[in-house]
Structure formats: C-alpha cells, structure tokens
GROMACS .gro file of C-alpha atoms in nm:
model
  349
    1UNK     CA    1   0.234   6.327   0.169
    2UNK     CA    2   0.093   5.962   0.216
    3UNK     CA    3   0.067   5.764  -0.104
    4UNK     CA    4  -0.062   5.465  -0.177
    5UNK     CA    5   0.104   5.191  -0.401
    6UNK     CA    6  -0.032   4.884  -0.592
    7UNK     CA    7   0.135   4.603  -0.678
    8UNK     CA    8   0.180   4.547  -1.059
    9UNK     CA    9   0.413   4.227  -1.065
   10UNK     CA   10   0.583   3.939  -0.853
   11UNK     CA   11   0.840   3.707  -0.957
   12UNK     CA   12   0.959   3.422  -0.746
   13UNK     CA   13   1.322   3.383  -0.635
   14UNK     CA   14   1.500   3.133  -0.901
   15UNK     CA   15   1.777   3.028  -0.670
   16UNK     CA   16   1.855   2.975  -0.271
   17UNK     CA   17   2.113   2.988  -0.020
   18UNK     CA   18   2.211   2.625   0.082
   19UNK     CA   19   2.255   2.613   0.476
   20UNK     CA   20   2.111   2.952   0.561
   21UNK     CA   21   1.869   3.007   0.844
   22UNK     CA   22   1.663   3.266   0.618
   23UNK     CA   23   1.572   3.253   0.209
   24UNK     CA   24   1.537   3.504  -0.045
   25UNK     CA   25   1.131   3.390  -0.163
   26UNK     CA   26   1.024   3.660  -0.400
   27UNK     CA   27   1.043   4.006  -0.527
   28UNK     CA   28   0.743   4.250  -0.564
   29UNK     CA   29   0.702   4.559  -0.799
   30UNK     CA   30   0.437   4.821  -0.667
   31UNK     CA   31   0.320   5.124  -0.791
   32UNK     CA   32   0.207   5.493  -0.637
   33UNK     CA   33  -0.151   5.559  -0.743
   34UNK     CA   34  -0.023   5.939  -0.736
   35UNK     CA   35   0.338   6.014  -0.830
   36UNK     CA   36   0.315   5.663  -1.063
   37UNK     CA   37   0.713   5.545  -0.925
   38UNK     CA   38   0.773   5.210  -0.884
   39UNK     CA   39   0.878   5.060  -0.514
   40UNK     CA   40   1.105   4.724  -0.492
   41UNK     CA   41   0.982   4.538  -0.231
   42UNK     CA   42   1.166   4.199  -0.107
   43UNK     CA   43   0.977   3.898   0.065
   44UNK     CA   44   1.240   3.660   0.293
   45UNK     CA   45   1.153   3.364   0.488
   46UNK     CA   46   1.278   3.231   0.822
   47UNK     CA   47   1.335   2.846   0.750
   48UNK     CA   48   1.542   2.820   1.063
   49UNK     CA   49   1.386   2.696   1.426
   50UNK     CA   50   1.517   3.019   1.648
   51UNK     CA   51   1.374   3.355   1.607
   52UNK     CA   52   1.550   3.616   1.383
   53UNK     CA   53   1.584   3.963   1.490
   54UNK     CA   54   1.844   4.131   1.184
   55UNK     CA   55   1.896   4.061   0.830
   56UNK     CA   56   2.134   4.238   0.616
   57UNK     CA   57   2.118   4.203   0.237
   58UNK     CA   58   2.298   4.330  -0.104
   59UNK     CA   59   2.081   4.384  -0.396
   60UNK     CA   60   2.085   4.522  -0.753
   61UNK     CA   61   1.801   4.649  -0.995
   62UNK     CA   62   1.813   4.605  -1.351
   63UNK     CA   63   1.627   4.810  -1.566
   64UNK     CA   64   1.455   4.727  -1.934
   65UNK     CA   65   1.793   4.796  -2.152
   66UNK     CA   66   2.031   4.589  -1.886
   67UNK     CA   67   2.161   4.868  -1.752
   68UNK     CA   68   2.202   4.832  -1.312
   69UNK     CA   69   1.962   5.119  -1.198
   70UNK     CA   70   2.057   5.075  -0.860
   71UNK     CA   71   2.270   4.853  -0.597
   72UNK     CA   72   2.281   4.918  -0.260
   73UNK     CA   73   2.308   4.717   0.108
   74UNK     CA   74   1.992   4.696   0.324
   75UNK     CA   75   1.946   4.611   0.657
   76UNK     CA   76   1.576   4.504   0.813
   77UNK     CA   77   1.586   4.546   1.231
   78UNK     CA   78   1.424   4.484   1.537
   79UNK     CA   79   1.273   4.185   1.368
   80UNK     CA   80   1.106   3.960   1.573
   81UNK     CA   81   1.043   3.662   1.321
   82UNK     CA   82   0.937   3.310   1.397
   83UNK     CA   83   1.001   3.010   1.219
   84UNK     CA   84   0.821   2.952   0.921
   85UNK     CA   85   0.717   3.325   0.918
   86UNK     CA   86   0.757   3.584   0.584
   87UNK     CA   87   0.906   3.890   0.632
   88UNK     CA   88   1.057   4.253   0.446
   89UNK     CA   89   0.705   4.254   0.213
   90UNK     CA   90   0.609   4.592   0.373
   91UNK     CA   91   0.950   4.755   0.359
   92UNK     CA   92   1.021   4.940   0.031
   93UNK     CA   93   1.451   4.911  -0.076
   94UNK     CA   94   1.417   5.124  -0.381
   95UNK     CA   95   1.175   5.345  -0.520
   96UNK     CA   96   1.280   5.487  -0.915
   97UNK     CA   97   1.060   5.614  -1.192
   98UNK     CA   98   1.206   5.389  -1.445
   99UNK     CA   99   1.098   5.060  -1.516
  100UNK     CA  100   1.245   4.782  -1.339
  101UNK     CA  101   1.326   4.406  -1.506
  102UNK     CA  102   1.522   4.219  -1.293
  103UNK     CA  103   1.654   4.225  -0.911
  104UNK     CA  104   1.924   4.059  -0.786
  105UNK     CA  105   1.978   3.942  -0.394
  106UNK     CA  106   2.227   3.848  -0.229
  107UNK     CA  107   2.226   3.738   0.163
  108UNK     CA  108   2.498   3.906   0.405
  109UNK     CA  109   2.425   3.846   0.768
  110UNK     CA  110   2.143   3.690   0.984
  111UNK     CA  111   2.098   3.767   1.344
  112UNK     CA  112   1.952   3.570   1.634
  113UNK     CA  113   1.998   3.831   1.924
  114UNK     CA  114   2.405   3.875   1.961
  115UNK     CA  115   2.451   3.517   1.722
  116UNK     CA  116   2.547   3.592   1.375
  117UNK     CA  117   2.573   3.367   1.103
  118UNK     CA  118   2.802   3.506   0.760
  119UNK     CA  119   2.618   3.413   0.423
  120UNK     CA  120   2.874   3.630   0.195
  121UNK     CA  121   3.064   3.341   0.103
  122UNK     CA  122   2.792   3.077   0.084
  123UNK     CA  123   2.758   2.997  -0.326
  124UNK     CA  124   2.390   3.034  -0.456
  125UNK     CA  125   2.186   2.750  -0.633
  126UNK     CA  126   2.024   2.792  -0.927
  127UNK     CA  127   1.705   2.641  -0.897
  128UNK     CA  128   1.489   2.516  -1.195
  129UNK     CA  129   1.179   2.674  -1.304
  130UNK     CA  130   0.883   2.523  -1.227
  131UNK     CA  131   0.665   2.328  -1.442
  132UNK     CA  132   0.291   2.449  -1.561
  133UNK     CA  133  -0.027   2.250  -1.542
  134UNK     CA  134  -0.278   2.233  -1.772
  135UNK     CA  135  -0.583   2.472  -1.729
  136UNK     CA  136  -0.821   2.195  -1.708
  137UNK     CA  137  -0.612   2.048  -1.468
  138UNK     CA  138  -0.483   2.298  -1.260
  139UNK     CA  139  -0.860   2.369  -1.195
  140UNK     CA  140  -0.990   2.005  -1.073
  141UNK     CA  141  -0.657   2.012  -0.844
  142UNK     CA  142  -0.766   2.335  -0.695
  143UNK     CA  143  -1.095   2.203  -0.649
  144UNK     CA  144  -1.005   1.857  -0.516
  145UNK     CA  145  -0.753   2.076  -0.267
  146UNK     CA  146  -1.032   2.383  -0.153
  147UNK     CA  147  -0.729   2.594  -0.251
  148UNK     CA  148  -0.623   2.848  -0.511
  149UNK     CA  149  -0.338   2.916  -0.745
  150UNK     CA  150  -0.197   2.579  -0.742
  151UNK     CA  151  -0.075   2.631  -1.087
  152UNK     CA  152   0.268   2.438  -1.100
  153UNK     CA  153   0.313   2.044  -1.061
  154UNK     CA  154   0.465   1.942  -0.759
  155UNK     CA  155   0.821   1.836  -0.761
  156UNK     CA  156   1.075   1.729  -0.543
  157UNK     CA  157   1.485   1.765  -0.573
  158UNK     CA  158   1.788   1.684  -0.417
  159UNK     CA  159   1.806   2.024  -0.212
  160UNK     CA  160   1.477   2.088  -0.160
  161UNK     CA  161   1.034   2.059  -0.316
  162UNK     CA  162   0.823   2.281  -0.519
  163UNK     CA  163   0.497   2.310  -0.367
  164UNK     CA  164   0.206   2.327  -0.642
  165UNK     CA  165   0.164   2.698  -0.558
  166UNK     CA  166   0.514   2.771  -0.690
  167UNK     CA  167   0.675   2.788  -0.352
  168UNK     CA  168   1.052   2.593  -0.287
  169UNK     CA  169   1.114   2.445   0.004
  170UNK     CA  170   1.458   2.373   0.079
  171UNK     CA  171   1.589   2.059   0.281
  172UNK     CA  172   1.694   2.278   0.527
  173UNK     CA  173   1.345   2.364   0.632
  174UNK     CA  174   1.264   1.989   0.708
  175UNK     CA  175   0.874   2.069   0.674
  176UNK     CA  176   0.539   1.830   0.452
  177UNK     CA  177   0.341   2.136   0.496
  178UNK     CA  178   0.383   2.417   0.243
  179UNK     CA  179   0.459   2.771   0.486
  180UNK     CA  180   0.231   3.007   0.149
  181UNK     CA  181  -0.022   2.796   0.073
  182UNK     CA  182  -0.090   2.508   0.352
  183UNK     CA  183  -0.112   2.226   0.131
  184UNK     CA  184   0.038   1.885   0.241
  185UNK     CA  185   0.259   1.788  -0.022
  186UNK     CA  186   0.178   1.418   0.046
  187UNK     CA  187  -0.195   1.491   0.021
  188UNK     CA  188  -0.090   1.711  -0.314
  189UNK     CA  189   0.069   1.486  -0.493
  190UNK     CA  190  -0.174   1.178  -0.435
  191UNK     CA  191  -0.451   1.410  -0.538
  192UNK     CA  192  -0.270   1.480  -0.864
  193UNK     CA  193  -0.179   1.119  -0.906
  194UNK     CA  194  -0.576   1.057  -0.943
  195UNK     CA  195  -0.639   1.356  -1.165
  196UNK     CA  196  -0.376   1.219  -1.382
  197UNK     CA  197  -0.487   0.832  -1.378
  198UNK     CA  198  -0.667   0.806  -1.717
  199UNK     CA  199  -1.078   0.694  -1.645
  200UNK     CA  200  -1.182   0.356  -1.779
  201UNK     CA  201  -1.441   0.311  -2.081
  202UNK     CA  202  -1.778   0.202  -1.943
  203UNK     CA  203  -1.792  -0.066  -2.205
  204UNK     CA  204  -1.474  -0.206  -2.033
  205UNK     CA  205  -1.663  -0.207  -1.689
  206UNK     CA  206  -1.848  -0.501  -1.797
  207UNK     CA  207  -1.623  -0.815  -1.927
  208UNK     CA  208  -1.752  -1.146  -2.042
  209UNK     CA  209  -1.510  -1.432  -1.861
  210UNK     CA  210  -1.388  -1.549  -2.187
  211UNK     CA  211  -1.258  -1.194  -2.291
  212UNK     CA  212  -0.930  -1.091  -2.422
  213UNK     CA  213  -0.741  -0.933  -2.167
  214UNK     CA  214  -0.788  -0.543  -2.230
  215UNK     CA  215  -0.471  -0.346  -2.358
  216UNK     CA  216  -0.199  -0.206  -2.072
  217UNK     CA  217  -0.329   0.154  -2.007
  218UNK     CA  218  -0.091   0.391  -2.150
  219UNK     CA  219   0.185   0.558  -1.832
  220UNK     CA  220   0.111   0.848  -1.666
  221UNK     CA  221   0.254   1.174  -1.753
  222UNK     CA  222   0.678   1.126  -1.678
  223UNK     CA  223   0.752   1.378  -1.436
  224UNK     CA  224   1.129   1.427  -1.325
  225UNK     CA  225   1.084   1.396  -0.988
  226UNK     CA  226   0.778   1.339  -0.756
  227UNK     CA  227   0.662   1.434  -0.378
  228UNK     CA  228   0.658   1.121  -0.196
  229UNK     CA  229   0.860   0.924  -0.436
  230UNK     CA  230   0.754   0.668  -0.712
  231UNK     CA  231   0.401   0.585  -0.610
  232UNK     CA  232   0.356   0.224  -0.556
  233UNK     CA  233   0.273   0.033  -0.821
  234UNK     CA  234  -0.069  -0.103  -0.869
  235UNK     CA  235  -0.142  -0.417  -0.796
  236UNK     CA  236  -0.144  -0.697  -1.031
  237UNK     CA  237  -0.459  -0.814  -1.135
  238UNK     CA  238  -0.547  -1.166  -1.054
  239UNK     CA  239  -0.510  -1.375  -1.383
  240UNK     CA  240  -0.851  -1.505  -1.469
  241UNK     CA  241  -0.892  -1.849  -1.513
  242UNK     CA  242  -1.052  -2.022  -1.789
  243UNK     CA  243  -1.457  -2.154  -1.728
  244UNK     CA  244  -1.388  -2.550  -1.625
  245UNK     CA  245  -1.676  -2.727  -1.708
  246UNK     CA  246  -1.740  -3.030  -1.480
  247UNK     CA  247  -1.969  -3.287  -1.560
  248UNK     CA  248  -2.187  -3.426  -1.296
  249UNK     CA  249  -2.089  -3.682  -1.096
  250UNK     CA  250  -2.135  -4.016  -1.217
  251UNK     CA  251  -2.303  -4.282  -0.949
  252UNK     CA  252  -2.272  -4.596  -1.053
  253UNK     CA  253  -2.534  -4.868  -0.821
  254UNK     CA  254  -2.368  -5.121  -0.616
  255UNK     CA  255  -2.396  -5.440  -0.689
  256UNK     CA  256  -2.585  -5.685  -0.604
  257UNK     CA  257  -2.371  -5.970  -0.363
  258UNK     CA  258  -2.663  -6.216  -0.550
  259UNK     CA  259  -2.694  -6.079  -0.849
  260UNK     CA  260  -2.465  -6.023  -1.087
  261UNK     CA  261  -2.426  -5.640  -1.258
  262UNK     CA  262  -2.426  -5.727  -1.629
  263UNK     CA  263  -2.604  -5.993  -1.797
  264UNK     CA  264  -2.485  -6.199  -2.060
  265UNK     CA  265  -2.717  -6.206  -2.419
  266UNK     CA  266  -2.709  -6.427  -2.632
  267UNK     CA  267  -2.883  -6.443  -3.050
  268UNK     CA  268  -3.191  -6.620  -3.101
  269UNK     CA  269  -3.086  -6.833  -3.471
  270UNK     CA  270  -3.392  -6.805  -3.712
  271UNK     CA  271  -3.569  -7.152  -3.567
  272UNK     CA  272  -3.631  -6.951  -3.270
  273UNK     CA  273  -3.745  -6.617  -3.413
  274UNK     CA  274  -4.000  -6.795  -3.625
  275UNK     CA  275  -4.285  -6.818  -3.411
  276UNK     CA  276  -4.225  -6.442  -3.362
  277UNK     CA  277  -4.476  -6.190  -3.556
  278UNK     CA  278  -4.451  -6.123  -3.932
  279UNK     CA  279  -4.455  -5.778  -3.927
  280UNK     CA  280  -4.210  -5.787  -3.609
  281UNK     CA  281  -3.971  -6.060  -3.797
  282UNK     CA  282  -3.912  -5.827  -4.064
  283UNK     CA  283  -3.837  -5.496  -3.902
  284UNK     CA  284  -3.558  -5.624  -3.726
  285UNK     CA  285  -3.311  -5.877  -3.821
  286UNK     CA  286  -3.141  -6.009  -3.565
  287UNK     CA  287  -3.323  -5.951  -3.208
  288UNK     CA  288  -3.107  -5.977  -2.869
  289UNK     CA  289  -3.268  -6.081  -2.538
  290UNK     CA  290  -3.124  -6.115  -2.160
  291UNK     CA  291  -3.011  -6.449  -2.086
  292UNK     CA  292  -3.216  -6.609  -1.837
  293UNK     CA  293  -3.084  -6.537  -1.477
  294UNK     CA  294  -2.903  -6.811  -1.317
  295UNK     CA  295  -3.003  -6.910  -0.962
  296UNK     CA  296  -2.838  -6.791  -0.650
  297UNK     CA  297  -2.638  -7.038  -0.511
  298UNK     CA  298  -2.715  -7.059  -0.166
  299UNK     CA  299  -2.427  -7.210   0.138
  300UNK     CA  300  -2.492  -7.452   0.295
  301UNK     CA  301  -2.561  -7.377   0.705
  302UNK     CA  302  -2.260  -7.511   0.946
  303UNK     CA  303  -2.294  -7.791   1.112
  304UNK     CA  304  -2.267  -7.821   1.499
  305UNK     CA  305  -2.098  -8.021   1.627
  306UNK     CA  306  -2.156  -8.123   1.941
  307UNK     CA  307  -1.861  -8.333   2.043
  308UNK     CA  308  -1.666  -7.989   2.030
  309UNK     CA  309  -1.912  -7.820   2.214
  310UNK     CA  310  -1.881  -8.087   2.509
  311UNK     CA  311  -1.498  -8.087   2.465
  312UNK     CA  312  -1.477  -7.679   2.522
  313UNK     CA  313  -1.703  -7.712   2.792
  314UNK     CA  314  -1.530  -7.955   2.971
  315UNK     CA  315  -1.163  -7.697   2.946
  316UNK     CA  316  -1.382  -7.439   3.010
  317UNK     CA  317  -1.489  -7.582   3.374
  318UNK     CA  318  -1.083  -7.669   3.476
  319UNK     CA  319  -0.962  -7.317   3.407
  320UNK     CA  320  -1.249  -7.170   3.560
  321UNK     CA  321  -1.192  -7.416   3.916
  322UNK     CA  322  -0.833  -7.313   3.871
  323UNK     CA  323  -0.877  -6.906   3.844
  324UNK     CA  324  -1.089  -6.928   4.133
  325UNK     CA  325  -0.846  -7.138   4.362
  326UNK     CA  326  -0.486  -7.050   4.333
  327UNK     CA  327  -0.518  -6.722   4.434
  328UNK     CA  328  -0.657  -6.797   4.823
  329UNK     CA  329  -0.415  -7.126   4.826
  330UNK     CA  330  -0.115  -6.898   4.724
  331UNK     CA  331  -0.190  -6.632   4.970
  332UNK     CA  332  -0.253  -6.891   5.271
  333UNK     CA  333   0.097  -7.054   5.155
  334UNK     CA  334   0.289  -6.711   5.170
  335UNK     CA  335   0.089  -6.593   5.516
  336UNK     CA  336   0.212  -6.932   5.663
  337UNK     CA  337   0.566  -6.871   5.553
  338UNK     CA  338   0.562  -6.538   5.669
  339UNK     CA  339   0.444  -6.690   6.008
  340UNK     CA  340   0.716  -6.972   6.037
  341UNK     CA  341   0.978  -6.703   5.975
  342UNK     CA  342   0.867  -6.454   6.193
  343UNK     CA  343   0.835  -6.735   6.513
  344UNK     CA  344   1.190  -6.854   6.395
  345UNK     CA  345   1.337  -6.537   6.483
  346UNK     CA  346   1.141  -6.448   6.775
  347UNK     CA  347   1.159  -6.806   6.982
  348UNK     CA  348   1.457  -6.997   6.852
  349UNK     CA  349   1.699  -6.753   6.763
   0.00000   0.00000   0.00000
C-alpha cells in the first residue's frame, strides 16, 4: 500500500567535499501520514560543468541516545543531472520507527558515463554555521529582495559563500548566482549594506554653515567576512569652508591732471573769526576751512620756428630728387654694360 509522507525537519549539510564534482547540501526527515515511520531522505548537488549519471554514498543515522541506528552504502542511478541541478530528494535511504538525530554522509564515487572520480580519500571540511539576522531585518531584506527565507547574513570564506538563504557555495562551483534561492550575492550584500547603514536625524538634514561638524556615525555591524569584499569606503566629505566676508570694492576717483586731490586747510586765528556770528563763535572753537585753490598753471604754446621749417624742407626736396633718379640712371648704366660686354664677345673676340 501507497503512503504518503510529510516532511517534519531539514538540516543543512555542516561540511563539504573540497574538489568534488557533486556536494552533500542537506538532509530531510519525513513522515508516513499512516504507519507514522520516519524516511531519511538526502539532497546532493551537481557543482561540476558535465552531466552526472551515478553517485555512490556511505551514510550513518544516529538516533536520540547516540546510538548508530543504521549505516549502510547507497547508490542513486541512471541519473541524468545537469550542472547546477539538486538531486536524491525523492529517494528514501532509510525508513525506521525510531527517532532520528543526526546523519552522517560520506561521498564514494561520482560518475560521468564510464569517467569515475574516487572521493573516499578526499578529507571533509567543517564548515561554520551560519550567522542569524535579526527579525526586523531579515524581513526588510526579504522585501528589498522579492524573496523569502533569507534568514542568514551573507558571508564569504576562503573555500567557498553562504548565500542569505543558508545555502554554501563552494569555490569549486565558480557561480554569483545562488543555485536554491536565485539571489545575486553582489545584489545581496549591497542590499544589506543599506539596511544596515544607520538613517540620519532630520534635524541633521538642515546645517547652518557655521556648525560644528556632526559626530563620526558609529561602524556598521563587523561581520567576518563579506560578499564582494570590504565595500568601498564613502567618500570624504568636502571640508566646509569658513563664510569670508568681503567688503565692497573700494573706487577711489582719479585725479584731476589740474586739480589737485586733497586740499590743504589751514586755522582762521581769532582776528579772523570775529566778524563771524555770536551764537556761531561760541559753538565751535576753532573752525577749519579749504584753502583757497591755487590757479592752474597753464604751458606756454611752442613756438614755430620757421627757419627749421625752411631748413627740413629744403633736405626734404634733395632726397626726394635723389629717390626718384638713381634708380633709372643705375639701370641704364648696368643695361649699357651689359651691352658693351655682350658686342665684345660677339665682334672682337
């Protein structure tokens, strides 16, 4: 008879393989709806970029008191698994009334076709447990993501990342893109980077110039290791100078060529400042008054003088007679030259 089982608990693998084509990912514990046993059901995970067509395993059920309830030597064929594809959830290895607390794999033998690659003496890795966000948390990275049960922080090791779903990735898979989930651990771990950036005060939005400079905000949560590194640090922000005031520009008038800028004053002795009012004598003591403005002294126009005139005139008419001669009188000398040489040589010689 047909029975149905449910599952009742899953429990991620704490360790991988180093260099194997496949990975142990998790183990589930179902139970029949009828007869109430529970069925051991292993999850692998071709990592590897060939198809795998065999898989041969050793595992080893604990029960609640420590005591091995069962370990035996599977085999799963006539795969036909691609890479990045899950396989062995639908295949029951051990189905026992008694509770069930622990299972222990162990990889044997992959196949790809007649290839076979020997795990039996490959040492296992201990991996180490993942780390727990905070309700609040977990739930604004779910929403920022459109995904669910991204309940671990993302992490990245020497041999391999956790993927905020709880799923490892080792190095030998070579993949950004998580094979469970589909989240891009790049696009992951920037997201939490922003959930985790502490908000600033509204009251800090607004700064007068002459403010103190606001406290360093306090350092994200330290996390041992990150997706895509240490983020870059933010830039600096530009020091703010101090308000310069700068008084307006000061135009002072040219002066006058005739007149001078400043005037000289001069005291008026008591003699002078008697014929000045009473009431006007009294209030002020000693009264100061511009000093009259001198005249402009005026220069005297040049003088022409007409001997030099005639005498420029008269040097003036030579050089002109002898620009416009002794070019033509210069080339009739060379033509005639030219011409006694050339009837030299024809008629004489």
């Amino acid at each position: 008879m047909e029975e149905n089982f449910n599952p009742v608990a899953q429990t991620r693998a704490n360790y991988y393989t180093p260099g194997s084509p496949v990975q142990f990912v998790c183990v589930e514990l179902l139970k029949g709806d009828v007869s109430g046993e529970h069925a051991v059901c292993l999850t692998f995970k071709n990592i590897s970029r060939v198809t795998l067509t065999a898989l041969e395993i050793h595992f080893k059920c604990k029960g609640v008191d420590g005591v091995i309830l069962c370990e035996d030597k599977f085999e799963y064929r006539d795969l036909q698994v691609k890479p990045g594809e899950l396989f062995g959830q639908d295949d029951a290895v051990f189905i026992t009334a008694k509770a069930i607390t622990s299972v222990d794999v162990t990889l044997c033998n992959v196949y790809n076709g007649k290839r076979v690659v020997h795990l039996d003496g490959i040492k296992r890795v201990r991996l180490p447990a993942p780390r727990r966000l905070a309700p609040e948390l977990q739930k604004a990275l779910e929403a920022r993501m459109n995904r669910t049960g991204l309940k671990y922080q993302p992490q990245v090791f020497e041999n391999g990342w956790y993927c905020a779903c709880g799923a490892f990735h080792p190095t030998e898979e070579d993949t950004v893109y998580c094979s469970e989930c589909g989240c891009d651990r790049i696009l992951l771990q920037n997201a939490l980077n922003t959930l985790l950036q502490p908000a600033a005060p509204a009251d800090e939005m607004e700064m007068p110039l002459n403010a103190p400079a606001a406290p360093a905000a306090p350092a994200a949560v330290e996390e041992p290791t990150r997706i895509v590194g240490a983020a870059p640090a933010a830039p600096a922000a530009p020091v703010e100078e101090p308000t310069r005031v700068v008084g307006a520009p000061v135009y002072e008038p040219k002066a006058d060529p005739i007149q001078p800028v400043s005037e000289p004053t001069r005291v008026l002795d008591a003699s002078v400042r008697a014929p000045l009012s009473g009431a006007a004598a009294a209030d002020e003591g000693t009264r100061v008054i511009p000093a009259r403005r001198p005249a402009p002294v005026r220069q005297p126009a040049p003088v022409e003088d007409e001997g030099y005139e005639e005498y420029e005139d008269s040097r003036d008419s030579v050089a002109e007679a002898l620009i416009r001669w002794v070019p033509p009188i210069t080339a009739i000398l060379c033509a005639a030259i030219a011409l006694c040489g050339f009837v030299y040589y024809q008629f004489v010689l």
